[in-house]
XYZ file of C-alpha atoms in Angstrom:
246
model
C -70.076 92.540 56.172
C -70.933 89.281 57.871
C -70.932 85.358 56.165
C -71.149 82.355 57.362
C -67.727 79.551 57.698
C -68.572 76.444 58.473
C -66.865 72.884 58.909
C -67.879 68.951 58.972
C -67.151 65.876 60.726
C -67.370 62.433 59.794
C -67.511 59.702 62.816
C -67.701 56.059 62.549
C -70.281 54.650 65.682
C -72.348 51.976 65.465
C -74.625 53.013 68.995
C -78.195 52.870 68.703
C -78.690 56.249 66.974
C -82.007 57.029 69.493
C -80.058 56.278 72.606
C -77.600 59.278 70.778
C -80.134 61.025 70.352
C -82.176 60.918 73.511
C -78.908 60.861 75.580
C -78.471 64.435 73.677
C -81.512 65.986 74.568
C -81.538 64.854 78.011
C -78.682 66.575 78.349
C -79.485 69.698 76.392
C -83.099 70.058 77.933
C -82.816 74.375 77.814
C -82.925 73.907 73.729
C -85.613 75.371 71.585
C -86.944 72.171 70.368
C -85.485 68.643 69.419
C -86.224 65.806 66.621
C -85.741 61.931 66.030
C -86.216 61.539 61.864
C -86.239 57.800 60.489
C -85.835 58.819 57.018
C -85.277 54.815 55.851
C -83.550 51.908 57.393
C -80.513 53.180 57.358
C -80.952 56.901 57.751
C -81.541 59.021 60.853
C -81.847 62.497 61.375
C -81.947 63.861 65.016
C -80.705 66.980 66.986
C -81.691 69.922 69.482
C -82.175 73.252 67.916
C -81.072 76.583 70.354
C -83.898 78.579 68.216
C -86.460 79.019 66.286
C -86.535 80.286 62.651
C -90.111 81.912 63.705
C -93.506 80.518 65.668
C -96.839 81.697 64.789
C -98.798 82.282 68.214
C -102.080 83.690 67.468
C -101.789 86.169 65.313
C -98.025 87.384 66.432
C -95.184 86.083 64.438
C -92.138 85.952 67.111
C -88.965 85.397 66.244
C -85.543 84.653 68.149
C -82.213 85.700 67.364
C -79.575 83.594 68.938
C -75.870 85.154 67.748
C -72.938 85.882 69.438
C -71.604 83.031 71.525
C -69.128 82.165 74.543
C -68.010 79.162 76.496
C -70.831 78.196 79.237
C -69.178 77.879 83.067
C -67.182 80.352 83.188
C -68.996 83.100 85.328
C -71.508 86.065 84.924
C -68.086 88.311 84.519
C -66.708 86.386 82.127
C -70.118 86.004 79.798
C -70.987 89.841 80.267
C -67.098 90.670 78.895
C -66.934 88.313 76.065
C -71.091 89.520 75.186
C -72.465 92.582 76.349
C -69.153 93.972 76.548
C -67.655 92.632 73.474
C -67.891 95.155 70.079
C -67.309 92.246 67.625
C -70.187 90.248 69.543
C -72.315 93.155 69.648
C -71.989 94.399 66.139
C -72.437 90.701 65.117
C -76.103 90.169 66.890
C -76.933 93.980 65.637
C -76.189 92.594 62.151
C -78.531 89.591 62.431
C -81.693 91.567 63.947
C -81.461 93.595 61.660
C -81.411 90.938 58.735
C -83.994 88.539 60.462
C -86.232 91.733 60.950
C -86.133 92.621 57.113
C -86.701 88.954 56.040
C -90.035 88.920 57.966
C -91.405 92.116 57.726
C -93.016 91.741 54.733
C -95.391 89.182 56.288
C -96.331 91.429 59.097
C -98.299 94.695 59.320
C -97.035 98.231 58.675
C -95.311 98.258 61.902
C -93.424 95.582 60.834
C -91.260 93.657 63.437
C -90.558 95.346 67.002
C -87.504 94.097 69.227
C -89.187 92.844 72.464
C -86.537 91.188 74.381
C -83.341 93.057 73.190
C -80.183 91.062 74.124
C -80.126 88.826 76.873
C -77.846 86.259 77.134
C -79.565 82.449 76.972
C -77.085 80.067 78.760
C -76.830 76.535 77.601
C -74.918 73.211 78.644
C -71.706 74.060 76.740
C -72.243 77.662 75.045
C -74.194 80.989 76.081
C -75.635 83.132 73.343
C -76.499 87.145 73.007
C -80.560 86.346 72.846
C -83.083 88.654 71.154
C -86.936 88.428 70.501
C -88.602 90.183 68.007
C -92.561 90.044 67.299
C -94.525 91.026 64.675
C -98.352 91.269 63.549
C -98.616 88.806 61.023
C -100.586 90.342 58.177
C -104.700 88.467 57.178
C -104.100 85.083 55.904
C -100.663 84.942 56.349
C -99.571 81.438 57.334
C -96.267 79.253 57.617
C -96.758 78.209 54.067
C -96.245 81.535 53.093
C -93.064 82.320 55.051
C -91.166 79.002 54.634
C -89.934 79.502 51.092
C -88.201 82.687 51.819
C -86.513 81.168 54.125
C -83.487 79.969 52.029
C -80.551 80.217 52.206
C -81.507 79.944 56.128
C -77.737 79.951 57.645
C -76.909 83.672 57.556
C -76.493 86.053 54.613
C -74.874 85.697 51.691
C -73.297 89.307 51.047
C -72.892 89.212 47.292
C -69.211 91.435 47.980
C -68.120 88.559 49.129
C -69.451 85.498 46.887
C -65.812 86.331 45.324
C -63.845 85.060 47.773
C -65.882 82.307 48.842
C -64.623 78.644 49.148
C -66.639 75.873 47.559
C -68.331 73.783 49.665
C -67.179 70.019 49.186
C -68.994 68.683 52.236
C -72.583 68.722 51.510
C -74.953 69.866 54.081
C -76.901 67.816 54.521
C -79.867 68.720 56.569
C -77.610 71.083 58.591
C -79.207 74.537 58.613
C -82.376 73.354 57.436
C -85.857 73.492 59.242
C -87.867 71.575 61.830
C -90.979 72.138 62.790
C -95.276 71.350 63.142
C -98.486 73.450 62.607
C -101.465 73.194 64.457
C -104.409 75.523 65.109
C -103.495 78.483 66.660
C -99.901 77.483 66.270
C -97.312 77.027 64.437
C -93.552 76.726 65.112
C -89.946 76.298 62.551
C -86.532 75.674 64.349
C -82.924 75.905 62.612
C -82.214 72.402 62.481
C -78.687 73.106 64.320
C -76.564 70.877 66.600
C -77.538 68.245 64.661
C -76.436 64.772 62.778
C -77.503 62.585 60.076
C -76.604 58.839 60.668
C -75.981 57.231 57.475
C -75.192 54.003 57.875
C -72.456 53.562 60.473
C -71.015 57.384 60.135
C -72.573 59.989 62.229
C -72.317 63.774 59.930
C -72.302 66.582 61.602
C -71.560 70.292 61.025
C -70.943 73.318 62.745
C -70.789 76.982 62.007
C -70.330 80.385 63.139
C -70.651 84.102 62.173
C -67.208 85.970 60.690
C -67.517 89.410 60.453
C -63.899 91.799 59.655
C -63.158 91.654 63.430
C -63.235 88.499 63.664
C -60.296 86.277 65.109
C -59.589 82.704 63.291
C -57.935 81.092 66.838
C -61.754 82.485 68.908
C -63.774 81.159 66.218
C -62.537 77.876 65.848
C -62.959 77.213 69.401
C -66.447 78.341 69.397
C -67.199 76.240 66.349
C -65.763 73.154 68.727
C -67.920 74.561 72.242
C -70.737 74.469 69.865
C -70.366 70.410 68.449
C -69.604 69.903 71.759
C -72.810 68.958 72.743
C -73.507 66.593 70.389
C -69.807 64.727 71.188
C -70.785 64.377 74.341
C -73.735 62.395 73.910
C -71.559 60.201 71.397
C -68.938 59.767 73.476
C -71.779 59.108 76.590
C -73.192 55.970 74.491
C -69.807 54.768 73.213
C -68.652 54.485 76.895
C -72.097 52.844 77.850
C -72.089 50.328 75.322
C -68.572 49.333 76.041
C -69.308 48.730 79.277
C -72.238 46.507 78.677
């Protein structure tokens, strides 16, 4: 079985929250997509998403499916052991085709969804993925209306074996694992709002996830959890150090 374990941090920073935010996705410029929210005068959404929950282009429904992760820099030997080579990793991206594939499926023709691209690994500033693209023929008259309500719960599955041992979740999401996205003709295109923050105030939220399956390792995942936020630290700590200087 695979679920999802997730943690939150809470930062006090009083930086302009677009320098944060454009500071973040100059940095992170190999990332899906990325988004600036004013939501009111004191509320700011903003982050760069590694994928998309699905784009519309044509009459193709593609999908990515970005699971399985390692520490970027370390070498082509060192990403292909901890990936390609990897069982847990493997069994873990395996798992989420296979779920991302049956979620859309019922939008597309009898064929359903076809793997295209089958695991390659996407290298980013701080973390490299196991990357997979599947594609679909959407079905006549199919659009993103239809497909964004089934989207929820959009951060992994929820096996109902384990709903039992579960923790409650005290820290609310937020807009973590949520959706981004536009529509326009020809085109349309959602994103896992991931690697993100909500500026409330003078706090920055953020939250960060990863996949646990039985093989899992508590020590490995915690790191990856922190090589994933790491990103979006940098860029704090990036405008912290500029203001002080000024």
């Amino acid at each position: 079985c695979r679920t999802i374990a997730s943690f939150c941090r809470a930062i006090p920073c009083n930086v302009d929250r677009f320098d944060i935010y454009r500071q973040h996705a100059r940095n992170n410029g190999e990332y899906a997509c990325s988004h600036f929210f004013c939501l009111d005068e004191t509320t700011f959404s903003f982050g760069c998403s590694p994928e998309n929950t699905f784009e519309i282009v044509g009459g193709d429904l593609h999908v990515d499916v970005v699971a399985s992760t390692c520490k970027a820099g370390q070498g082509e030997a060192f990403e292909r052991r901890e990936l390609i080579e990897n069982p847990k990793q493997q069994k873990e991206h395996l798992a989420t085709i296979e779920s991302r594939s049956a979620r859309y499926a019922p939008f597309c023709e009898a064929e359903g969804m076809t793997l295209i691209k089958p695991m390659q690994i996407k290298r980013l500033r701080h973390v490299c993925h196991l990357h997979s693209l599947v594609v679909g023929s959407l079905r006549p008259q199919i659009t993103i209306l239809d497909i964004i309500p089934t989207l929820f719960p959009i951060m992994g599955a929820k096996p109902a074996e384990l709903l039992s041992l579960s923790d409650s979740d005290k820290s609310p999401h937020r807009f973590y694992g949520g959706i981004v996205g536009h529509w326009e003709e020809g085109y349309a295109g959602s994103f896992l709002n991931l690697r993100n923050a909500l500026v409330q105030g003078d706090t920055i939220h953020a939250k960060v996830g990863m996949g646990v399956l039985r093989e899992s390792n508590a020590a490995s995942e915690l790191t990856e959890t922190e090589d994933k936020i790491s990103g979006l630290m940098e860029a704090v700590f990036q405008c912290c150090q500029a203001e002080n200087r000024a």
